[in-house]
XYZ file of C-alpha atoms in Angstrom:
623
model
C 1.504 -42.955 10.007
C 0.825 -41.647 13.351
C 3.421 -42.257 15.839
C 2.734 -44.739 18.680
C 0.817 -43.539 21.677
C 3.026 -42.694 24.662
C 3.074 -44.760 27.670
C 3.380 -44.215 31.489
C 5.627 -46.518 33.048
C 4.420 -47.930 36.569
C 7.370 -47.318 39.016
C 6.101 -50.268 41.036
C 6.446 -52.880 38.332
C 7.720 -51.227 35.166
C 4.650 -51.995 33.073
C 3.693 -49.614 30.253
C 0.350 -48.169 30.603
C -1.847 -45.580 28.823
C -1.495 -42.251 30.308
C -5.399 -42.041 30.780
C -5.301 -45.120 33.024
C -5.661 -44.556 36.705
C -4.208 -47.820 38.106
C -1.379 -49.879 36.644
C -3.073 -52.522 34.208
C -0.711 -55.097 35.842
C -0.114 -54.433 39.544
C -3.265 -52.421 39.978
C -1.363 -49.881 42.011
C -2.456 -46.156 41.427
C -0.303 -44.759 38.855
C 2.128 -42.130 39.933
C 1.511 -39.085 37.500
C 3.970 -36.265 38.139
C 2.978 -33.022 36.379
C 5.804 -30.655 36.005
C 5.729 -26.786 35.487
C 8.226 -25.974 32.781
C 9.978 -22.414 32.612
C 12.149 -21.511 29.812
C 12.156 -20.931 26.115
C 13.491 -24.597 25.423
C 9.801 -25.644 25.281
C 8.682 -23.174 22.723
C 9.198 -25.502 19.669
C 7.255 -28.397 21.173
C 3.449 -28.890 20.740
C 0.983 -30.703 22.784
C 1.378 -34.354 22.481
C 5.238 -34.262 21.669
C 8.036 -35.852 23.826
C 10.544 -33.716 25.459
C 13.964 -35.396 26.097
C 12.180 -38.798 25.370
C 10.683 -38.741 28.740
C 8.220 -35.631 29.332
C 4.991 -35.472 27.336
C 3.831 -31.860 26.556
C 0.360 -31.239 28.012
C 0.170 -27.510 27.613
C 2.263 -24.358 27.149
C 4.133 -24.938 30.350
C 2.869 -28.301 31.598
C 4.923 -31.643 31.262
C 3.974 -35.016 32.325
C 6.658 -37.271 33.554
C 6.395 -40.773 31.640
C 9.143 -42.385 33.689
C 8.284 -41.332 37.325
C 10.379 -44.253 38.724
C 13.620 -42.723 37.135
C 16.034 -40.452 38.904
C 15.297 -36.806 38.153
C 17.439 -34.690 35.823
C 20.406 -33.148 37.796
C 20.657 -29.585 38.678
C 23.955 -27.444 38.641
C 23.789 -26.270 42.366
C 26.126 -23.380 41.624
C 23.505 -21.690 39.370
C 21.749 -18.617 41.152
C 18.536 -19.452 39.130
C 17.904 -22.600 41.478
C 18.998 -21.410 44.858
C 15.779 -19.674 45.845
C 13.765 -22.863 45.056
C 16.214 -24.863 47.135
C 16.498 -22.519 50.018
C 12.737 -22.105 50.242
C 12.084 -25.839 50.319
C 10.746 -25.743 53.874
C 8.022 -23.433 52.587
C 6.253 -26.093 50.739
C 3.350 -26.383 49.849
C 3.375 -22.571 49.156
C 6.473 -22.748 46.968
C 6.788 -25.274 44.152
C 9.578 -27.845 44.660
C 12.515 -27.708 42.152
C 12.434 -31.188 40.271
C 15.334 -30.743 38.105
C 16.570 -28.965 35.110
C 16.887 -29.993 31.225
C 19.297 -28.657 28.717
C 18.012 -28.836 25.301
C 19.186 -27.481 22.094
C 16.475 -24.710 22.063
C 17.371 -23.542 25.733
C 17.280 -24.652 29.302
C 14.263 -25.863 31.035
C 13.519 -25.497 34.741
C 11.253 -28.246 36.014
C 9.006 -27.442 39.013
C 6.727 -29.900 40.852
C 3.494 -28.583 42.103
C 1.727 -32.024 42.603
C 4.339 -34.660 43.074
C 2.016 -37.600 43.227
C -1.674 -37.827 41.949
C -3.946 -40.433 40.490
C -6.168 -37.605 38.999
C -6.131 -37.960 35.234
C -5.615 -34.528 33.369
C -7.521 -36.113 30.275
C -10.421 -37.137 32.294
C -10.655 -34.736 35.151
C -9.638 -31.830 33.184
C -7.494 -30.919 35.902
C -3.525 -30.657 36.554
C -3.197 -30.711 40.479
C -1.681 -27.686 41.706
C -1.843 -25.793 38.485
C -5.352 -25.545 37.209
C -6.819 -26.005 40.596
C -5.005 -22.781 41.707
C -6.889 -19.677 40.404
C -5.312 -16.276 40.442
C -6.012 -14.789 43.875
C -6.844 -11.499 42.182
C -9.596 -13.410 40.209
C -10.886 -15.569 42.955
C -10.705 -12.901 45.603
C -14.579 -11.618 45.420
C -15.735 -15.210 45.535
C -14.316 -15.757 48.863
C -15.720 -14.799 52.169
C -14.304 -12.399 54.732
C -12.428 -15.156 56.780
C -10.798 -16.948 53.687
C -9.590 -13.282 52.472
C -7.916 -12.526 55.695
C -6.297 -16.058 55.885
C -4.762 -15.465 52.355
C -3.318 -12.161 53.438
C -2.124 -13.715 56.520
C -0.230 -16.359 54.612
C 1.292 -13.885 52.195
C 2.886 -11.801 55.032
C 3.895 -15.088 56.784
C 5.983 -15.710 53.519
C 7.382 -12.282 53.143
C 10.425 -12.438 55.254
C 11.648 -15.781 53.618
C 11.020 -14.531 50.171
C 12.743 -11.345 50.962
C 15.876 -13.202 52.162
C 16.153 -15.053 48.856
C 15.497 -11.861 46.750
C 12.265 -13.304 45.134
C 9.617 -11.159 47.133
C 8.415 -9.681 43.772
C 6.626 -12.900 43.505
C 3.961 -11.611 46.000
C 3.314 -8.694 43.926
C 2.687 -10.544 40.721
C -0.974 -11.294 40.035
C 0.063 -14.064 37.608
C 2.101 -15.833 40.119
C 0.143 -15.352 43.306
C -2.702 -18.050 43.289
C -5.022 -19.765 45.690
C -5.958 -23.368 45.773
C -8.741 -23.387 48.304
C -7.593 -21.827 51.392
C -3.934 -22.228 50.537
C -1.970 -19.618 49.019
C 0.276 -21.119 46.229
C 2.992 -19.585 44.043
C 2.940 -20.744 40.463
C 6.816 -19.944 40.214
C 9.367 -17.549 41.784
C 10.277 -14.175 40.352
C 13.648 -12.909 41.130
C 14.899 -9.320 41.234
C 15.103 -6.219 43.315
C 13.136 -6.701 46.603
C 10.019 -4.547 47.032
C 9.349 -2.964 50.374
C 6.241 -3.370 52.717
C 5.035 -0.083 51.434
C 5.108 -1.579 47.807
C 3.093 -4.537 49.304
C 0.691 -2.194 50.974
C -0.022 -0.345 47.614
C -0.418 -3.842 45.930
C -2.988 -4.949 48.358
C -4.917 -1.624 47.928
C -4.807 -1.965 44.175
C -5.948 -5.452 43.823
C -7.908 -6.382 47.113
C -10.931 -4.880 48.465
C -13.209 -5.503 51.615
C -15.846 -2.815 50.300
C -18.465 -5.751 49.975
C -18.032 -6.497 53.571
C -19.124 -2.983 54.718
C -17.665 0.368 54.778
C -16.076 0.116 58.203
C -14.253 -3.011 57.482
C -12.879 -1.607 54.304
C -11.736 1.518 56.220
C -9.756 -0.808 58.689
C -8.122 -2.615 55.786
C -7.167 0.905 54.487
C -5.794 2.063 57.597
C -3.665 -1.089 57.596
C -2.212 -0.752 54.117
C -1.616 2.816 54.744
C 0.247 1.943 57.833
C 2.616 -0.252 55.904
C 3.789 2.817 54.276
C 5.790 3.755 57.077
C 8.825 1.385 57.009
C 10.207 2.540 60.605
C 6.848 1.687 62.274
C 5.711 -1.443 60.498
C 7.195 -4.975 60.572
C 5.960 -8.050 58.926
C 5.132 -9.487 62.336
C 2.974 -6.420 63.231
C 1.027 -6.889 60.052
C 0.661 -10.631 60.708
C -0.493 -10.082 64.269
C -2.843 -7.312 62.860
C -4.342 -9.621 60.359
C -4.739 -12.493 62.900
C -6.688 -10.183 65.067
C -9.023 -9.401 62.446
C -9.199 -12.919 61.329
C -10.325 -13.980 64.894
C -13.018 -11.257 65.005
C -14.534 -12.295 61.794
C -14.520 -15.831 62.940
C -16.435 -14.861 66.121
C -18.885 -12.439 64.279
C -19.632 -14.880 61.515
C -20.341 -17.576 64.172
C -17.591 -20.085 63.063
C -17.652 -23.365 65.185
C -14.962 -26.008 65.158
C -15.459 -29.696 65.999
C -12.574 -32.267 65.942
C -13.048 -36.150 65.482
C -9.859 -38.195 66.105
C -9.174 -41.904 65.188
C -5.872 -43.428 66.001
C -4.305 -46.782 65.299
C -0.791 -48.365 65.633
C 0.309 -51.733 64.471
C 3.493 -53.849 64.786
C 3.701 -54.562 61.025
C 4.239 -57.961 59.194
C 8.212 -57.767 59.534
C 8.817 -56.641 63.084
C 8.845 -58.328 66.441
C 7.724 -55.494 68.516
C 5.991 -51.983 67.992
C 8.372 -49.221 68.767
C 5.574 -46.543 67.709
C 3.486 -44.951 70.122
C 0.743 -42.229 69.791
C -1.640 -40.212 71.603
C -4.569 -40.561 72.017
C -4.807 -44.103 71.913
C -8.670 -44.093 71.560
C -11.040 -42.633 69.109
C -12.830 -39.297 70.162
C -15.499 -37.189 68.733
C -16.651 -33.479 68.866
C -13.473 -32.226 70.554
C -13.075 -28.609 71.005
C -9.239 -28.888 71.580
C -6.919 -31.460 70.425
C -3.372 -32.839 71.445
C -2.159 -35.405 69.076
C 1.229 -37.245 68.898
C 2.965 -39.802 66.806
C 6.361 -41.145 67.987
C 8.538 -43.687 66.194
C 11.276 -45.411 68.064
C 14.303 -44.961 65.860
C 14.852 -48.422 64.115
C 17.897 -50.144 64.693
C 18.447 -48.580 68.149
C 17.907 -50.632 71.392
C 15.022 -49.384 73.419
C 13.122 -47.412 70.657
C 9.992 -48.413 72.247
C 10.914 -47.120 75.688
C 12.055 -43.876 74.168
C 8.901 -43.347 72.144
C 6.716 -44.149 75.197
C 8.786 -41.705 77.474
C 8.324 -38.957 74.890
C 4.517 -39.554 74.622
C 4.256 -39.235 78.366
C 6.249 -36.131 79.063
C 4.756 -34.395 75.887
C 1.214 -35.346 77.004
C 1.803 -34.009 80.367
C 3.424 -30.788 79.486
C 1.173 -29.687 76.588
C -2.259 -30.757 77.462
C -2.751 -27.811 79.904
C -1.999 -25.340 77.202
C -4.884 -22.914 76.344
C -4.227 -21.713 73.031
C -6.818 -18.931 72.731
C -5.681 -17.480 76.120
C -1.948 -17.291 74.921
C -0.138 -15.505 72.513
C 1.199 -17.343 69.573
C 4.892 -16.563 70.664
C 4.182 -17.896 74.118
C 2.617 -21.264 72.809
C 5.513 -21.721 70.399
C 7.952 -21.209 73.237
C 6.166 -23.749 75.490
C 6.229 -26.419 72.644
C 9.906 -25.769 72.197
C 10.527 -26.161 75.933
C 8.323 -29.307 76.108
C 10.339 -30.903 73.236
C 13.785 -30.097 74.715
C 12.562 -31.313 78.270
C 11.678 -34.567 76.641
C 14.952 -34.894 74.731
C 16.869 -34.280 78.062
C 14.866 -36.815 79.676
C 15.682 -39.582 77.167
C 19.228 -38.271 76.656
C 19.808 -38.522 80.419
C 18.216 -42.128 80.712
C 20.896 -43.170 77.841
C 23.666 -41.752 79.835
C 22.510 -43.205 82.995
C 22.327 -46.806 81.274
C 25.614 -46.012 79.557
C 24.213 -46.366 76.192
C 26.658 -45.502 73.516
C 26.418 -45.074 69.643
C 23.755 -47.418 68.201
C 22.883 -48.596 71.591
C 21.270 -45.169 72.389
C 17.613 -45.140 72.138
C 15.736 -42.269 70.436
C 12.608 -41.384 68.817
C 11.005 -39.098 66.252
C 7.974 -37.011 67.110
C 5.360 -35.200 65.156
C 2.659 -33.500 67.283
C -0.425 -31.247 66.735
C -2.107 -28.750 69.134
C -5.550 -27.380 67.681
C -8.153 -25.185 69.255
C -10.855 -23.426 67.203
C -9.059 -22.146 64.063
C -5.498 -22.428 65.338
C -3.027 -25.389 64.416
C 0.576 -25.608 65.910
C 2.678 -28.363 64.470
C 5.915 -29.558 65.898
C 8.132 -32.179 64.641
C 11.536 -33.861 65.086
C 12.743 -36.553 62.571
C 10.800 -37.927 59.649
C 7.303 -38.816 61.273
C 5.014 -36.431 59.149
C 1.981 -34.302 59.162
C -0.345 -33.981 56.027
C -3.223 -31.864 55.413
C -6.028 -33.370 53.118
C -8.883 -31.141 51.922
C -11.123 -31.472 48.545
C -8.286 -29.842 46.693
C -5.463 -31.959 47.333
C -3.124 -33.549 49.901
C -0.267 -31.225 51.187
C 2.802 -32.390 53.260
C 3.179 -30.014 56.008
C 6.280 -31.145 57.543
C 9.914 -31.486 56.420
C 11.765 -34.571 57.204
C 14.918 -34.100 59.294
C 17.120 -36.075 57.056
C 20.219 -35.768 55.233
C 18.492 -35.045 51.841
C 16.327 -32.110 53.342
C 19.381 -30.651 55.042
C 21.291 -30.601 51.695
C 18.269 -29.080 49.674
C 18.019 -26.186 52.439
C 21.766 -25.503 52.054
C 21.256 -25.357 48.153
C 23.349 -28.265 47.641
C 20.904 -30.272 45.440
C 17.401 -31.050 44.883
C 15.473 -33.352 47.092
C 15.316 -36.125 44.494
C 19.067 -35.912 43.802
C 19.740 -35.916 47.578
C 17.633 -38.950 48.166
C 19.627 -40.822 45.726
C 22.666 -40.573 47.854
C 23.537 -43.483 50.145
C 22.617 -41.702 53.347
C 20.176 -39.373 51.927
C 17.213 -40.832 54.064
C 19.423 -40.925 57.233
C 18.126 -38.693 60.104
C 20.129 -35.769 61.227
C 18.172 -35.398 64.425
C 15.932 -37.304 66.767
C 14.835 -37.090 70.497
C 17.293 -38.337 72.948
C 20.381 -38.822 70.869
C 22.265 -35.753 72.010
C 21.845 -32.817 74.392
C 19.310 -30.192 73.548
C 21.837 -27.463 72.435
C 22.079 -29.801 69.356
C 18.444 -29.939 68.841
C 16.475 -27.715 66.435
C 12.622 -28.513 66.816
C 10.344 -27.174 64.028
C 7.358 -25.422 65.301
C 4.781 -23.960 62.545
C 1.498 -22.347 62.901
C -1.554 -22.506 60.605
C -5.060 -20.872 60.423
C -7.789 -23.045 59.349
C -10.938 -21.930 57.801
C -12.224 -25.168 56.077
C -12.970 -28.826 56.469
C -10.132 -30.837 56.173
C -8.182 -34.135 57.714
C -4.919 -33.689 59.488
C -2.823 -36.838 59.163
C 0.093 -37.673 61.598
C 1.896 -40.804 60.741
C 5.137 -42.752 61.129
C 7.309 -43.578 58.011
C 5.918 -47.042 57.950
C 2.870 -45.372 56.073
C 4.535 -42.221 54.326
C 7.404 -44.227 52.785
C 7.153 -44.723 48.913
C 4.663 -41.828 48.525
C 1.846 -43.965 49.953
C -0.161 -41.119 51.469
C 0.260 -38.711 48.332
C -0.811 -41.682 46.013
C -3.824 -43.088 48.092
C -5.329 -40.127 49.649
C -8.273 -39.885 46.960
C -9.018 -43.582 47.788
C -8.882 -43.528 51.797
C -9.312 -40.101 52.846
C -11.348 -38.010 50.318
C -14.374 -40.361 50.962
C -14.312 -39.155 54.487
C -14.645 -35.398 53.426
C -17.504 -36.557 51.018
C -19.336 -38.419 54.002
C -18.962 -41.689 52.283
C -16.362 -43.259 54.899
C -16.089 -43.287 58.604
C -13.027 -41.883 59.956
C -12.299 -45.003 61.958
C -12.590 -46.964 58.966
C -10.156 -44.833 56.965
C -7.584 -45.226 59.825
C -7.772 -49.004 59.696
C -7.714 -48.991 55.880
C -4.492 -46.907 55.990
C -2.801 -49.402 58.434
C -3.748 -52.290 56.114
C -2.484 -50.459 53.266
C 1.084 -49.683 54.879
C 1.274 -53.369 55.808
C 0.364 -54.652 52.353
C 2.391 -52.351 50.281
C 5.226 -51.382 52.641
C 5.419 -53.863 55.506
C 8.946 -52.984 56.564
C 8.141 -51.301 59.780
C 5.671 -50.478 62.300
C 3.004 -48.080 61.155
C 0.978 -45.580 63.258
C -1.729 -43.097 62.073
C -3.659 -40.406 63.886
C -6.497 -38.858 61.698
C -8.059 -35.488 62.973
C -11.195 -34.666 61.076
C -11.670 -30.907 61.296
C -15.354 -29.909 60.863
C -16.426 -26.362 60.387
C -19.568 -24.371 60.169
C -21.280 -21.197 60.826
C -24.673 -19.812 61.391
C -25.372 -20.682 57.802
C -24.100 -24.203 57.777
C -21.189 -26.117 56.879
C -18.212 -23.957 55.282
C -17.746 -25.460 51.800
C -16.701 -22.597 49.501
C -17.111 -23.428 45.804
C -14.685 -21.927 43.238
C -15.751 -24.404 40.491
C -17.121 -21.683 38.222
C -13.992 -19.723 38.117
C -11.192 -22.154 38.714
C -9.520 -22.918 35.392
C -10.995 -26.241 34.038
C -9.521 -27.964 30.944
C -7.040 -25.227 30.333
C -3.700 -24.088 31.712
C -2.924 -20.754 33.352
C -1.519 -18.231 30.803
C 1.650 -16.719 32.019
C 3.469 -14.149 29.767
C 7.063 -13.286 29.687
C 8.075 -14.571 32.932
C 11.906 -14.688 33.335
C 13.879 -17.513 34.855
C 16.555 -15.319 36.280
C 17.270 -11.778 37.758
C 14.957 -8.986 36.911
C 16.768 -5.592 37.363
C 14.845 -2.872 38.991
C 13.041 -0.804 36.302
C 14.321 2.603 35.599
C 11.687 5.319 36.354
C 12.581 7.048 33.303
C 12.304 4.107 31.018
C 10.240 1.288 32.538
C 11.147 -2.139 31.341
C 8.473 -3.609 29.389
C 8.984 -7.263 30.765
C 8.726 -6.078 34.308
C 5.610 -3.851 33.708
C 3.798 -7.005 31.982
C 4.818 -9.135 35.044
C 4.093 -6.789 37.919
C 1.103 -4.448 37.247
C 2.178 -1.040 38.720
C -0.408 0.425 41.361
C -2.679 2.952 40.158
C -1.684 6.392 41.328
C -3.059 7.201 44.684
C -3.349 10.677 46.340
C -0.479 10.864 48.926
C -1.877 11.209 52.500
C -0.322 13.909 54.728
C 2.704 12.642 56.744
C 1.943 10.628 59.814
C 3.418 11.626 62.936
C 1.829 8.956 65.203
C 3.488 6.017 66.876
C 2.799 2.416 66.123
C 0.649 2.175 69.277
C -1.433 5.238 68.124
C -1.767 3.614 64.651
C -2.723 0.314 66.276
C -5.351 2.161 68.445
C -6.713 3.802 65.400
C -7.101 0.381 63.487
C -8.709 -1.316 66.491
C -11.290 1.563 66.726
C -12.025 0.848 62.904
C -12.259 -2.692 63.583
C -14.403 -2.221 66.376
C -16.962 -0.374 64.160
C -16.445 -3.023 61.509
C -17.233 -5.874 63.825
C -20.263 -4.143 65.037
C -21.511 -3.891 61.573
C -20.854 -7.429 61.122
C -22.734 -8.624 63.977
C -25.974 -9.355 62.098
C -24.267 -11.795 59.762
C -23.962 -14.135 62.632
C -27.212 -15.405 61.784
C -26.966 -15.654 58.022
C -13.031 -24.399 58.462
C 11.496 -46.911 57.014
C 13.210 -49.524 56.613
C 15.505 -49.202 59.540
C 17.074 -45.829 59.770
C 20.361 -44.616 61.149
C 20.851 -41.139 62.884
C 23.680 -39.184 61.506
C 25.729 -37.638 64.425
C 24.920 -33.862 65.213
C 27.111 -31.535 63.316
C 29.452 -29.204 65.329
C 27.476 -26.415 63.460
C 23.964 -27.529 63.427
C 21.794 -26.542 60.476
C 19.459 -23.725 61.098
C 16.629 -23.845 58.531
C 16.088 -20.673 56.821
C 13.111 -18.626 58.229
């Protein structure tokens, strides 16, 4: 007799459902399907269709489906060095997978990684495990991508480099099996610990696995010069490489004729259970075909008197300060500093008003903020608190911001996983908000992204994001916008209605920004369907969970040689005596020739919350 078919338990109502159902058969809420990437030998004895720990259904060699997604995650020993890199790199989502938990089995220990926390996509029907089979090896997909996309990928890799070096997992970026791409996004299948490579090693890896030869000899020469320049550790820094790639990226955009247009829809609602709306947003009206965007969402901290005053004051000051910024005329460092200054100025204004009105403790008014500055391909995101930003494209939904709450702080300190920390009594409490303390206690997060594809940037208060509503419902409410089946304004209204029906405990505000990208050939819509894995899982051979010692040159460790393909021997160039400025000049000359050659292509991207008092030693997130 065959064993009974496994059931997926709906976390909303507890009803058992077939794993192939998209919505719960009882409450009609999209089923939360959490696919986990399992690392370790403990999974070896199990076959597809078997249960692990009475909870996880084996879907492939490394893939598990959580049948009890509403239950707490399995605990993790925070003293283990195996887990620390995943915890410390938590702010690097969505590039780095999140550590979900660990299982101790008789056959060995399993590390469970979460690539796609919530999805209504059915692996049996769509032949896809989000974040796993969507993500193709970068070395495989490279030739399929155009010039702009390739440069964006390299820019993301070098942006990740310092953080991975700090956690001794930079080898991951030199591993063709682990380095993957999901659309425009670089994603790491898992982390590889061990001796840290150098920038010279990275340059050799790039030269071995990546090429621009199909983009013309001159551009290939510019890339070769950059990789050779990376061989000089005293002259080259990650920042220099990043700036150089961004220069090349911008030139490629210009010569391929990339155009960016932004449509905006914003909505804010009091919600069914509140007497006033403490949320504010900017802009307050719908806009179309904008070339530059400033968008803001502020959520007055619930339970604090004057939350609506604080959020309104924040919108007014930030709008006045940030609107004049011209992103294309300023260096990234200058833009980031201007955003930081504007946030601190806003904080001081609200804080001073609290002091003037003699507000103390819970009487003090405060607000969260999440804001976006966008021009051409450049996106700057800033936030304080737990209002969020998401990027939605045809591949998935990605949370770009990290809540300033106790749970996130504990993860970044390596104390627990996010799922564990949220179970604590104060896990969701904010550790910072605008106006609650002087600016020396404030640590705004400002991040930068390069856009080369169509997508939707969603800014929202937690009235919508609570209980994973965005991650669960994006295919129903936002994907149709990208498919041309739903107006942006209608999507904004439907998200407000969704939040009021299924959450309803708070005010809700959404700002949707539809990024439309095209070049001289038309809309940018790179199709990788012919080489992205479909109906099968990526094959990863002999990946260790722990530390990988540096290989002995005289006796190369087979495991390491299988994981990191050594670069082919290259003729060693004569020692370079030039300075960084001379190398930079040489690179620009080569790029100038390359861009001239490319010119012809131009015809052919909460429930009420409490704020935890600032710690005497504020947390500085890992960079």
